[in-house]
Tab-separated table of C-alpha atoms in Angstrom:
chain	number	residue	atom	x	y	z
A	1	UNK	CA	4.783	-16.653	58.479
A	2	UNK	CA	1.977	-19.142	59.779
A	3	UNK	CA	-1.011	-19.726	57.755
A	4	UNK	CA	-3.259	-17.692	60.051
A	5	UNK	CA	-1.004	-14.664	60.081
A	6	UNK	CA	-0.802	-14.805	56.081
A	7	UNK	CA	-4.592	-15.176	55.893
A	8	UNK	CA	-4.912	-12.000	58.134
A	9	UNK	CA	-2.162	-10.227	56.083
A	10	UNK	CA	-4.092	-10.984	52.965
A	11	UNK	CA	-7.437	-9.651	54.235
A	12	UNK	CA	-5.771	-6.432	55.414
A	13	UNK	CA	-4.531	-5.890	51.938
A	14	UNK	CA	-7.866	-6.665	50.300
A	15	UNK	CA	-9.709	-4.324	52.730
A	16	UNK	CA	-7.266	-1.357	52.160
A	17	UNK	CA	-7.353	-1.982	48.395
A	18	UNK	CA	-11.198	-2.028	48.169
A	19	UNK	CA	-11.390	1.187	50.489
A	20	UNK	CA	-8.919	3.098	48.209
A	21	UNK	CA	-9.615	1.946	44.821
A	22	UNK	CA	-13.395	2.622	44.892
A	23	UNK	CA	-13.097	6.278	45.761
A	24	UNK	CA	-10.242	6.847	43.344
A	25	UNK	CA	-12.112	5.326	40.436
A	26	UNK	CA	-15.288	7.604	41.479
A	27	UNK	CA	-13.025	10.538	41.582
A	28	UNK	CA	-11.436	9.928	38.133
A	29	UNK	CA	-15.038	9.602	36.835
A	30	UNK	CA	-16.545	12.712	38.369
A	31	UNK	CA	-13.540	14.980	38.488
A	32	UNK	CA	-13.522	16.107	34.731
A	33	UNK	CA	-17.445	16.654	35.029
A	34	UNK	CA	-17.312	18.480	38.359
A	35	UNK	CA	-14.474	20.956	37.621
A	36	UNK	CA	-15.974	21.820	34.290
A	37	UNK	CA	-19.619	22.610	35.554
A	38	UNK	CA	-18.864	23.603	39.177
A	39	UNK	CA	-15.388	25.254	39.039
A	40	UNK	CA	-16.016	26.676	35.483
A	41	UNK	CA	-12.698	25.364	34.133
A	42	UNK	CA	-11.911	25.155	30.514
A	43	UNK	CA	-11.175	21.934	28.580
A	44	UNK	CA	-7.578	22.994	28.789
A	45	UNK	CA	-7.462	23.283	32.470
A	46	UNK	CA	-9.259	19.889	32.811
A	47	UNK	CA	-6.565	18.324	30.718
A	48	UNK	CA	-3.870	20.065	32.720
A	49	UNK	CA	-5.374	18.889	35.987
A	50	UNK	CA	-5.260	15.310	34.932
A	51	UNK	CA	-1.894	15.506	33.181
A	52	UNK	CA	-0.392	17.029	36.410
A	53	UNK	CA	-1.835	14.131	38.396
A	54	UNK	CA	-0.419	11.477	35.962
A	55	UNK	CA	2.975	13.209	35.693
A	56	UNK	CA	3.410	13.210	39.518
A	57	UNK	CA	2.394	9.704	39.933
A	58	UNK	CA	4.667	8.642	37.018
A	59	UNK	CA	7.675	10.398	38.752
A	60	UNK	CA	7.020	9.136	42.156
A	61	UNK	CA	6.591	5.438	41.359
A	62	UNK	CA	10.196	4.451	40.989
A	63	UNK	CA	10.781	6.277	44.358
A	64	UNK	CA	7.965	4.459	45.868
A	65	UNK	CA	9.433	1.061	44.707
A	66	UNK	CA	12.833	1.996	46.341
A	67	UNK	CA	11.098	2.883	49.442
A	68	UNK	CA	9.046	-0.170	49.534
A	69	UNK	CA	12.176	-2.261	49.445
A	70	UNK	CA	13.880	-0.449	52.349
A	71	UNK	CA	11.002	0.146	54.754
A	72	UNK	CA	7.951	-1.668	56.036
A	73	UNK	CA	5.584	-1.832	52.975
A	74	UNK	CA	2.317	-1.432	55.035
A	75	UNK	CA	3.510	1.707	56.493
A	76	UNK	CA	4.389	3.088	53.140
A	77	UNK	CA	1.056	2.029	51.734
A	78	UNK	CA	-0.682	3.857	54.846
A	79	UNK	CA	1.231	7.050	54.066
A	80	UNK	CA	0.044	6.872	50.454
A	81	UNK	CA	-3.585	6.479	51.614
A	82	UNK	CA	-3.178	9.471	53.819
A	83	UNK	CA	-2.072	11.569	50.816
A	84	UNK	CA	-4.879	10.197	48.879
A	85	UNK	CA	-7.210	11.300	51.546
A	86	UNK	CA	-5.809	14.814	51.773
A	87	UNK	CA	-6.122	15.079	48.070
A	88	UNK	CA	-9.906	14.384	48.499
A	89	UNK	CA	-10.170	16.971	51.170
A	90	UNK	CA	-8.515	19.712	49.101
A	91	UNK	CA	-10.968	18.988	46.388
A	92	UNK	CA	-13.867	19.058	48.873
A	93	UNK	CA	-12.868	22.594	49.959
A	94	UNK	CA	-11.151	24.229	46.981
A	95	UNK	CA	-12.751	27.477	46.029
A	96	UNK	CA	-11.454	27.160	42.391
A	97	UNK	CA	-9.354	25.479	39.846
A	98	UNK	CA	-6.044	26.973	41.301
A	99	UNK	CA	-6.178	25.076	44.551
A	100	UNK	CA	-7.300	21.850	42.770
A	101	UNK	CA	-3.834	21.512	41.188
A	102	UNK	CA	-2.622	20.888	44.838
A	103	UNK	CA	-5.076	18.187	45.187
A	104	UNK	CA	-3.681	16.549	41.860
A	105	UNK	CA	-0.217	16.622	43.320
A	106	UNK	CA	-1.336	14.999	46.517
A	107	UNK	CA	-3.448	12.420	44.683
A	108	UNK	CA	-0.566	11.508	42.274
A	109	UNK	CA	1.979	11.148	45.018
A	110	UNK	CA	-0.385	9.189	47.200
A	111	UNK	CA	-1.605	6.822	44.515
A	112	UNK	CA	2.176	5.997	43.627
A	113	UNK	CA	3.018	5.329	47.396
A	114	UNK	CA	-0.057	3.257	48.094
A	115	UNK	CA	-0.314	1.036	45.212
A	116	UNK	CA	3.184	0.266	44.716
A	117	UNK	CA	3.856	-0.569	48.448
A	118	UNK	CA	0.403	-2.584	48.661
A	119	UNK	CA	1.275	-4.775	45.623
A	120	UNK	CA	4.655	-5.477	46.834
A	121	UNK	CA	3.073	-6.395	50.127
A	122	UNK	CA	0.799	-8.679	48.187
A	123	UNK	CA	3.538	-10.211	46.136
A	124	UNK	CA	5.411	-11.272	49.516
A	125	UNK	CA	2.608	-13.962	50.022
A	126	UNK	CA	2.830	-15.160	46.486
A	127	UNK	CA	4.785	-18.256	47.426
A	128	UNK	CA	1.973	-19.597	49.867
A	129	UNK	CA	-0.996	-18.357	47.814
A	130	UNK	CA	-0.500	-18.328	44.040
A	131	UNK	CA	-3.878	-16.675	43.684
A	132	UNK	CA	-2.922	-13.563	45.769
A	133	UNK	CA	-3.195	-11.072	43.086
A	134	UNK	CA	-6.545	-12.445	41.885
A	135	UNK	CA	-7.818	-11.778	45.375
A	136	UNK	CA	-6.479	-8.279	45.357
A	137	UNK	CA	-7.930	-7.795	41.957
A	138	UNK	CA	-11.353	-9.136	43.228
A	139	UNK	CA	-11.263	-6.639	46.127
A	140	UNK	CA	-10.469	-3.710	43.923
A	141	UNK	CA	-13.507	-4.504	41.747
A	142	UNK	CA	-15.817	-5.092	44.649
A	143	UNK	CA	-14.534	-1.608	46.206
A	144	UNK	CA	-15.210	0.150	42.809
A	145	UNK	CA	-18.752	-0.829	42.247
A	146	UNK	CA	-19.915	-0.371	45.828
A	147	UNK	CA	-18.141	3.039	45.769
A	148	UNK	CA	-20.057	3.929	42.582
A	149	UNK	CA	-23.377	2.780	43.815
A	150	UNK	CA	-22.829	4.824	46.953
A	151	UNK	CA	-21.479	7.850	45.308
A	152	UNK	CA	-24.056	8.265	42.622
A	153	UNK	CA	-26.897	7.649	44.887
A	154	UNK	CA	-25.806	10.165	47.553
A	155	UNK	CA	-24.543	12.809	45.037
A	156	UNK	CA	-28.243	14.061	44.845
A	157	UNK	CA	-28.169	14.821	48.591
A	158	UNK	CA	-24.671	15.734	49.455
A	159	UNK	CA	-23.324	17.159	46.006
A	160	UNK	CA	-19.841	16.441	44.693
A	161	UNK	CA	-18.044	17.915	47.648
A	162	UNK	CA	-19.914	15.562	50.002
A	163	UNK	CA	-18.896	12.494	47.752
A	164	UNK	CA	-15.215	13.584	48.124
A	165	UNK	CA	-15.642	13.861	51.920
A	166	UNK	CA	-16.740	10.259	51.808
A	167	UNK	CA	-13.672	9.301	49.733
A	168	UNK	CA	-11.330	11.071	52.248
A	169	UNK	CA	-13.017	9.062	55.066
A	170	UNK	CA	-12.629	5.498	53.233
A	171	UNK	CA	-8.807	6.415	52.643
A	172	UNK	CA	-8.367	7.195	56.330
A	173	UNK	CA	-9.972	3.920	57.292
A	174	UNK	CA	-7.533	2.151	54.819
A	175	UNK	CA	-4.584	4.044	56.382
A	176	UNK	CA	-5.866	2.866	59.875
A	177	UNK	CA	-6.103	-0.861	58.668
A	178	UNK	CA	-2.383	-0.788	57.451
A	179	UNK	CA	-0.930	1.077	60.443
A	180	UNK	CA	-2.644	-1.448	62.848
A	181	UNK	CA	-1.217	-4.314	60.712
A	182	UNK	CA	1.737	-6.195	62.288
A	183	UNK	CA	5.063	-4.385	61.134
A	184	UNK	CA	7.319	-6.484	58.683
A	185	UNK	CA	10.643	-4.762	58.107
A	186	UNK	CA	12.155	-5.432	54.569
A	187	UNK	CA	15.771	-6.713	53.997
A	188	UNK	CA	17.114	-5.910	50.691
A	189	UNK	CA	20.520	-7.484	50.841
A	190	UNK	CA	21.297	-9.121	47.388
A	191	UNK	CA	18.243	-7.306	45.771
A	192	UNK	CA	18.959	-6.007	42.213
A	193	UNK	CA	18.780	-2.337	41.590
A	194	UNK	CA	16.043	-0.638	39.579
A	195	UNK	CA	18.150	-0.355	36.221
A	196	UNK	CA	19.222	-3.898	36.395
A	197	UNK	CA	15.747	-5.159	37.185
A	198	UNK	CA	14.120	-3.011	34.524
A	199	UNK	CA	16.422	-4.291	31.867
A	200	UNK	CA	15.673	-8.044	32.771
A	201	UNK	CA	11.880	-7.460	32.671
A	202	UNK	CA	11.872	-5.306	29.593
A	203	UNK	CA	9.928	-7.445	27.342
A	204	UNK	CA	7.186	-7.974	29.851
A	205	UNK	CA	6.936	-4.240	30.769
A	206	UNK	CA	6.807	-3.418	26.955
A	207	UNK	CA	3.975	-5.797	26.861
A	208	UNK	CA	2.147	-4.327	29.928
A	209	UNK	CA	2.394	-0.976	28.338
A	210	UNK	CA	1.158	-1.931	25.100
A	211	UNK	CA	-1.980	-3.505	26.553
A	212	UNK	CA	-2.568	-0.749	28.970
A	213	UNK	CA	-2.360	1.837	26.131
A	214	UNK	CA	-5.027	-0.191	23.991
A	215	UNK	CA	-7.258	-0.863	26.962
A	216	UNK	CA	-7.195	2.545	28.480
A	217	UNK	CA	-7.936	3.925	24.966
A	218	UNK	CA	-10.878	1.722	24.633
A	219	UNK	CA	-12.273	2.545	27.926
A	220	UNK	CA	-12.046	6.480	27.152
A	221	UNK	CA	-13.721	5.712	23.698
A	222	UNK	CA	-16.550	4.007	25.300
A	223	UNK	CA	-16.994	6.716	27.859
A	224	UNK	CA	-17.006	9.447	25.305
A	225	UNK	CA	-19.211	7.558	22.918
A	226	UNK	CA	-21.900	6.992	25.507
A	227	UNK	CA	-21.773	10.626	26.608
A	228	UNK	CA	-21.740	12.124	23.128
A	229	UNK	CA	-22.875	9.721	20.774
A	230	UNK	CA	-25.729	8.249	22.802
A	231	UNK	CA	-26.386	11.371	24.968
A	232	UNK	CA	-26.455	9.551	28.164
A	233	UNK	CA	-26.610	11.232	31.384
A	234	UNK	CA	-24.082	10.523	34.486
A	235	UNK	CA	-26.005	7.834	35.877
A	236	UNK	CA	-26.856	6.047	32.656
A	237	UNK	CA	-23.224	6.058	31.749
A	238	UNK	CA	-22.252	4.653	35.083
A	239	UNK	CA	-24.950	1.792	34.861
A	240	UNK	CA	-23.143	0.705	31.663
A	241	UNK	CA	-19.719	0.479	33.580
A	242	UNK	CA	-20.816	-0.910	36.848
A	243	UNK	CA	-21.844	-4.213	35.736
A	244	UNK	CA	-18.168	-4.696	34.443
A	245	UNK	CA	-16.770	-3.661	37.843
A	246	UNK	CA	-19.133	-6.276	39.560
A	247	UNK	CA	-17.604	-8.931	37.334
A	248	UNK	CA	-14.141	-7.761	38.453
A	249	UNK	CA	-15.126	-8.637	42.017
A	250	UNK	CA	-16.765	-12.128	41.249
A	251	UNK	CA	-14.529	-13.747	38.718
A	252	UNK	CA	-10.794	-13.452	39.427
A	253	UNK	CA	-10.812	-16.460	41.972
A	254	UNK	CA	-12.668	-18.662	39.416
A	255	UNK	CA	-10.455	-17.535	36.534
A	256	UNK	CA	-7.190	-18.196	38.545
A	257	UNK	CA	-8.305	-21.882	38.467
A	258	UNK	CA	-8.416	-21.602	34.733
A	259	UNK	CA	-4.930	-20.284	34.848
A	260	UNK	CA	-3.709	-23.201	36.772
A	261	UNK	CA	-5.189	-25.670	34.088
A	262	UNK	CA	-4.241	-23.847	30.776
A	263	UNK	CA	-1.148	-21.671	31.731
A	264	UNK	CA	-0.427	-18.114	32.105
A	265	UNK	CA	0.534	-17.291	28.356
A	266	UNK	CA	-2.539	-18.868	26.918
A	267	UNK	CA	-4.847	-17.054	29.434
A	268	UNK	CA	-3.193	-13.714	28.581
A	269	UNK	CA	-3.494	-14.378	24.734
A	270	UNK	CA	-6.937	-15.254	25.144
A	271	UNK	CA	-7.865	-12.053	27.147
A	272	UNK	CA	-6.178	-10.069	24.723
A	273	UNK	CA	-8.061	-11.451	21.775
A	274	UNK	CA	-11.378	-10.954	23.728
A	275	UNK	CA	-10.553	-7.415	24.478
A	276	UNK	CA	-9.601	-6.982	20.648
A	277	UNK	CA	-13.144	-8.108	19.661
A	278	UNK	CA	-14.564	-5.685	22.232
A	279	UNK	CA	-12.437	-2.896	20.741
A	280	UNK	CA	-13.339	-3.666	17.042
A	281	UNK	CA	-17.200	-4.252	18.094
A	282	UNK	CA	-17.191	-0.711	19.700
A	283	UNK	CA	-16.488	0.929	16.220
A	284	UNK	CA	-19.970	-0.168	14.863
A	285	UNK	CA	-21.518	1.959	17.710
A	286	UNK	CA	-24.288	-0.536	18.998
A	287	UNK	CA	-26.828	0.363	21.491
A	288	UNK	CA	-25.837	1.109	25.042
A	289	UNK	CA	-27.476	-2.126	26.230
A	290	UNK	CA	-25.105	-4.153	23.840
A	291	UNK	CA	-22.173	-2.148	24.916
A	292	UNK	CA	-22.894	-2.943	28.517
A	293	UNK	CA	-22.829	-6.740	27.538
A	294	UNK	CA	-19.737	-6.190	25.676
A	295	UNK	CA	-18.124	-4.334	28.516
A	296	UNK	CA	-18.970	-7.181	30.836
A	297	UNK	CA	-17.096	-9.632	28.525
A	298	UNK	CA	-14.146	-7.293	28.337
A	299	UNK	CA	-14.080	-6.916	32.082
A	300	UNK	CA	-13.938	-10.674	32.342
A	301	UNK	CA	-10.989	-10.697	30.129
A	302	UNK	CA	-9.219	-8.029	32.259
A	303	UNK	CA	-10.003	-10.133	35.426
A	304	UNK	CA	-8.132	-12.981	34.050
A	305	UNK	CA	-5.194	-10.967	32.408
A	306	UNK	CA	-4.185	-8.296	35.034
A	307	UNK	CA	-3.440	-10.658	37.969
A	308	UNK	CA	-1.464	-12.830	35.680
A	309	UNK	CA	0.705	-9.863	34.693
A	310	UNK	CA	1.273	-8.813	38.279
A	311	UNK	CA	2.127	-12.327	39.352
A	312	UNK	CA	4.577	-12.775	36.646
A	313	UNK	CA	6.376	-9.355	37.552
A	314	UNK	CA	6.275	-10.233	41.261
A	315	UNK	CA	8.004	-13.775	40.644
A	316	UNK	CA	10.550	-12.198	38.290
A	317	UNK	CA	11.475	-9.500	40.923
A	318	UNK	CA	12.906	-11.814	43.459
A	319	UNK	CA	13.827	-9.686	46.494
A	320	UNK	CA	13.037	-6.460	44.793
A	321	UNK	CA	9.390	-6.480	44.975
A	322	UNK	CA	9.008	-2.832	45.647
A	323	UNK	CA	11.014	-1.788	42.567
A	324	UNK	CA	9.329	-4.254	40.319
A	325	UNK	CA	5.796	-3.011	41.162
A	326	UNK	CA	7.186	0.543	40.847
A	327	UNK	CA	8.474	0.033	37.151
A	328	UNK	CA	5.331	-2.223	36.608
A	329	UNK	CA	2.988	0.596	37.644
A	330	UNK	CA	5.084	3.021	35.665
A	331	UNK	CA	4.684	0.987	32.441
A	332	UNK	CA	1.058	0.725	33.023
A	333	UNK	CA	0.571	4.521	33.587
A	334	UNK	CA	2.837	5.329	30.694
A	335	UNK	CA	0.851	3.052	28.443
A	336	UNK	CA	-2.600	4.383	29.721
A	337	UNK	CA	-1.504	7.988	29.269
A	338	UNK	CA	-0.580	7.482	25.659
A	339	UNK	CA	-3.599	5.579	24.934
A	340	UNK	CA	-6.053	8.053	26.400
A	341	UNK	CA	-4.316	10.878	24.711
A	342	UNK	CA	-4.376	9.242	21.277
A	343	UNK	CA	-8.171	8.217	21.785
A	344	UNK	CA	-9.072	11.651	22.716
A	345	UNK	CA	-7.355	13.235	19.560
A	346	UNK	CA	-8.870	10.689	17.227
A	347	UNK	CA	-12.463	10.622	18.498
A	348	UNK	CA	-13.314	13.958	16.808
A	349	UNK	CA	-14.258	12.448	13.441
A	350	UNK	CA	-15.891	9.442	12.114
A	351	UNK	CA	-12.809	8.358	10.337
A	352	UNK	CA	-10.664	8.960	13.548
A	353	UNK	CA	-13.273	6.986	15.762
A	354	UNK	CA	-12.935	3.846	13.697
A	355	UNK	CA	-9.179	4.145	13.403
A	356	UNK	CA	-8.924	4.517	17.158
A	357	UNK	CA	-11.155	1.347	17.849
A	358	UNK	CA	-9.331	-0.858	15.140
A	359	UNK	CA	-6.095	0.590	16.052
A	360	UNK	CA	-6.552	-0.800	19.704
A	361	UNK	CA	-7.726	-4.033	18.386
A	362	UNK	CA	-4.628	-4.511	16.259
A	363	UNK	CA	-2.264	-3.646	19.299
A	364	UNK	CA	-4.151	-6.297	21.399
A	365	UNK	CA	-3.746	-9.102	18.641
A	366	UNK	CA	-0.252	-8.167	18.242
A	367	UNK	CA	0.180	-8.443	22.028
A	368	UNK	CA	-1.692	-11.872	21.877
A	369	UNK	CA	1.040	-13.251	19.540
A	370	UNK	CA	4.313	-11.947	21.568
A	371	UNK	CA	2.998	-12.751	25.108
A	372	UNK	CA	4.712	-16.255	25.137
A	373	UNK	CA	8.076	-14.957	24.261
A	374	UNK	CA	7.825	-11.924	26.789
A	375	UNK	CA	6.871	-14.237	29.654
A	376	UNK	CA	9.519	-16.789	28.800
A	377	UNK	CA	12.107	-13.902	28.672
A	378	UNK	CA	11.697	-12.892	32.232
A	379	UNK	CA	12.130	-16.534	33.237
A	380	UNK	CA	8.940	-17.433	34.969
A	381	UNK	CA	7.003	-20.629	35.094
A	382	UNK	CA	4.096	-21.087	32.640
A	383	UNK	CA	1.899	-22.546	35.440
A	384	UNK	CA	1.603	-20.822	38.836
A	385	UNK	CA	3.726	-22.767	41.437
A	386	UNK	CA	1.553	-23.830	44.249
A	387	UNK	CA	3.089	-24.293	47.789
A	388	UNK	CA	2.886	-28.061	48.896
A	389	UNK	CA	3.007	-29.782	52.142
A	390	UNK	CA	3.158	-33.451	53.044
A	391	UNK	CA	-0.188	-34.926	54.436
A	392	UNK	CA	0.963	-38.368	54.622
A	393	UNK	CA	0.841	-40.355	57.876
A	394	UNK	CA	3.423	-42.692	56.724
A	395	UNK	CA	7.189	-42.516	58.142
A	396	UNK	CA	9.335	-39.521	56.874
A	397	UNK	CA	11.903	-40.206	54.415
A	398	UNK	CA	15.509	-39.982	55.034
A	399	UNK	CA	17.145	-36.710	55.508
A	400	UNK	CA	17.855	-35.028	51.922
A	401	UNK	CA	15.084	-37.147	50.476
A	402	UNK	CA	11.717	-35.554	49.361
A	403	UNK	CA	8.989	-37.842	48.420
A	404	UNK	CA	5.707	-36.475	47.367
A	405	UNK	CA	2.998	-38.514	45.402
A	406	UNK	CA	-0.285	-37.544	44.562
A	407	UNK	CA	-1.739	-39.760	47.220
A	408	UNK	CA	0.544	-38.582	49.915
A	409	UNK	CA	0.639	-34.697	49.079
A	410	UNK	CA	-1.649	-32.143	47.693
A	411	UNK	CA	-1.501	-28.253	47.381
A	412	UNK	CA	-2.184	-26.184	50.374
A	413	UNK	CA	-4.351	-24.064	48.491
A	414	UNK	CA	-6.522	-26.849	47.365
A	415	UNK	CA	-6.780	-28.251	50.906
A	416	UNK	CA	-7.863	-24.700	51.829
A	417	UNK	CA	-10.437	-24.511	49.224
A	418	UNK	CA	-11.783	-28.006	50.152
A	419	UNK	CA	-12.352	-26.981	53.745
A	420	UNK	CA	-13.747	-23.478	52.889
A	421	UNK	CA	-17.364	-22.947	52.490
A	422	UNK	CA	-18.352	-21.542	49.228
A	423	UNK	CA	-21.561	-20.088	50.652
A	424	UNK	CA	-19.582	-17.722	52.816
A	425	UNK	CA	-18.610	-15.309	49.974
A	426	UNK	CA	-22.085	-15.642	48.508
A	427	UNK	CA	-23.778	-14.637	51.902
A	428	UNK	CA	-21.615	-11.364	51.789
A	429	UNK	CA	-22.793	-10.591	48.238
A	430	UNK	CA	-26.471	-11.171	49.447
A	431	UNK	CA	-26.087	-9.085	52.491
A	432	UNK	CA	-24.471	-6.024	50.453
A	433	UNK	CA	-27.315	-6.653	47.849
A	434	UNK	CA	-29.993	-6.528	50.520
A	435	UNK	CA	-28.680	-3.455	52.239
A	436	UNK	CA	-28.198	-1.585	48.997
A	437	UNK	CA	-31.814	-2.528	47.604
A	438	UNK	CA	-33.127	-1.416	51.004
A	439	UNK	CA	-31.549	2.165	50.781
A	440	UNK	CA	-32.731	2.387	47.079
A	441	UNK	CA	-36.326	1.440	48.062
A	442	UNK	CA	-36.535	4.181	50.419
A	443	UNK	CA	-35.575	6.558	47.606
A	444	UNK	CA	-37.950	4.775	45.372
A	445	UNK	CA	-35.782	3.139	42.902
A	446	UNK	CA	-35.313	-0.282	43.938
A	447	UNK	CA	-35.866	-2.798	40.799
A	448	UNK	CA	-36.935	-5.923	42.620
A	449	UNK	CA	-39.324	-3.901	44.958
A	450	UNK	CA	-40.844	-2.491	41.799
A	451	UNK	CA	-41.076	-5.836	39.965
A	452	UNK	CA	-42.696	-7.505	42.876
A	453	UNK	CA	-45.015	-4.965	44.571
A	454	UNK	CA	-45.742	-2.199	42.055
A	455	UNK	CA	-45.202	-0.460	38.889
A	456	UNK	CA	-44.362	3.136	40.035
A	457	UNK	CA	-41.487	3.336	37.631
A	458	UNK	CA	-40.887	2.037	34.249
A	459	UNK	CA	-37.576	0.247	34.543
A	460	UNK	CA	-37.323	-0.393	30.669
A	461	UNK	CA	-35.051	-2.898	28.960
A	462	UNK	CA	-32.958	-0.209	27.007
A	463	UNK	CA	-30.778	2.432	28.287
A	464	UNK	CA	-32.343	5.015	26.132
A	465	UNK	CA	-35.884	4.301	27.571
A	466	UNK	CA	-37.696	6.428	30.190
A	467	UNK	CA	-36.507	4.136	32.936
A	468	UNK	CA	-34.344	5.608	35.832
A	469	UNK	CA	-30.787	4.416	35.544
A	470	UNK	CA	-30.963	3.080	39.302
A	471	UNK	CA	-33.796	0.736	38.141
A	472	UNK	CA	-31.706	-0.426	35.056
A	473	UNK	CA	-28.656	-1.087	37.511
A	474	UNK	CA	-30.853	-2.830	40.025
A	475	UNK	CA	-32.094	-5.315	37.309
A	476	UNK	CA	-28.623	-6.070	36.238
A	477	UNK	CA	-27.361	-6.551	39.693
A	478	UNK	CA	-30.276	-8.863	40.356
A	479	UNK	CA	-29.531	-11.081	37.406
A	480	UNK	CA	-25.751	-10.969	38.440
A	481	UNK	CA	-26.904	-12.135	41.876
A	482	UNK	CA	-28.946	-15.069	40.515
A	483	UNK	CA	-26.048	-16.065	38.409
A	484	UNK	CA	-23.700	-16.068	41.384
A	485	UNK	CA	-26.204	-18.112	43.336
A	486	UNK	CA	-26.469	-20.761	40.704
A	487	UNK	CA	-22.636	-20.878	40.402
A	488	UNK	CA	-22.176	-20.933	44.296
A	489	UNK	CA	-24.570	-23.784	44.783
A	490	UNK	CA	-23.258	-25.711	42.104
A	491	UNK	CA	-19.763	-25.390	43.596
A	492	UNK	CA	-21.156	-26.493	47.001
A	493	UNK	CA	-22.994	-29.653	45.558
A	494	UNK	CA	-19.806	-30.496	43.550
A	495	UNK	CA	-17.575	-30.241	46.770
A	496	UNK	CA	-19.868	-32.847	48.441
A	497	UNK	CA	-19.252	-35.367	45.730
A	498	UNK	CA	-16.907	-38.404	46.961
A	499	UNK	CA	-13.508	-38.484	45.393
């Protein structure tokens, strides 16, 4: 596959991921609140609905991995996006909790097919672009925070069901993108089978499940504490989480450069330690503003660690990318399910709350110590292997001889980065910001407009102030954009320095 085709394929993957990840995250956030308040579901029914989707997704993931190693991965992912979309449609039209169980089944199956096949498709390009999973993770983060802003702004006008229809439309667009992509049949000759592959990657999968258990538990603890401990409303809770999602979309590419310099195991260890600090700090129940800052730092750790885990699994998979991503997703889901269940059970009392927080921190610290052994056991390199090509104008060496020196050869990705204009991505961020703020200004809740032209609303510095949550969100987004601008301009100036 040439460089142009690889770039187009990468952009297709990122767009499909952004279109699907955002609505899925919004659904996970809104569904428990909606079925309880609008459909009159009991706590037990809400738990059963969530558990059903999780169970279906867990069962289908290994099947999705086998399918992704036999058929075109783009088509499999498109089928998953269609099922995802159908689940949104069923939620949008369901008259009661009974029909919602059908939506949960469709969503669980669709999510398994989509994410397993899409991650396997991304893994195909890992040899040419060692930052492929970082780009995918950034696209997921971007899709998430944009979907949250759109959904929570629109929900006042179109209600929950209207938001579900928007999610269905986004999934349909993702399916169209993947169906229009060039077909790439998969050949699985010589690929290891599922049990053989799982046995070889067992140490890494155990580490993935352990960290997913701790991280999912901490996220649920944060959500419940904001709702029950600080009595925040829906929009205020989202405003605490959204800055972290913005970090997901901005940092992965930059952090991948850090991975290249210090190595995978060091980055994973540091990320787990940072997450452990957040988990322990959560037990002291600081103000929501402090929690928002801590969540941003934790999100930065996730943005560094998760793409590394995915790249390690993909490299260890060899020809079985689909099966490898299937068992990786299963390990993540299993860990997250255990973590959220334990967190929910322990949150009820002050003692249980602190036990849950410190327990998650202990698991992450333990993981930081065993990560080196787990990565070595699966047999992948400590540093990402960058694809290289000769750029020398000298005469080619004799057949069978390969000569590359620092002066004659350099990584393809570094060449591409030198040619790329760092202002292009920044311009996209600015365009999205301007469009969103224009929409918010029409509704009367644009923080930069209020700061520059009037004081119609009190934005406030603290989450428990009288300020509207959209103004608080606009303030944070503005500061993030300023930081992004300084970073981008600095990178552009450094690229102009002579070497």
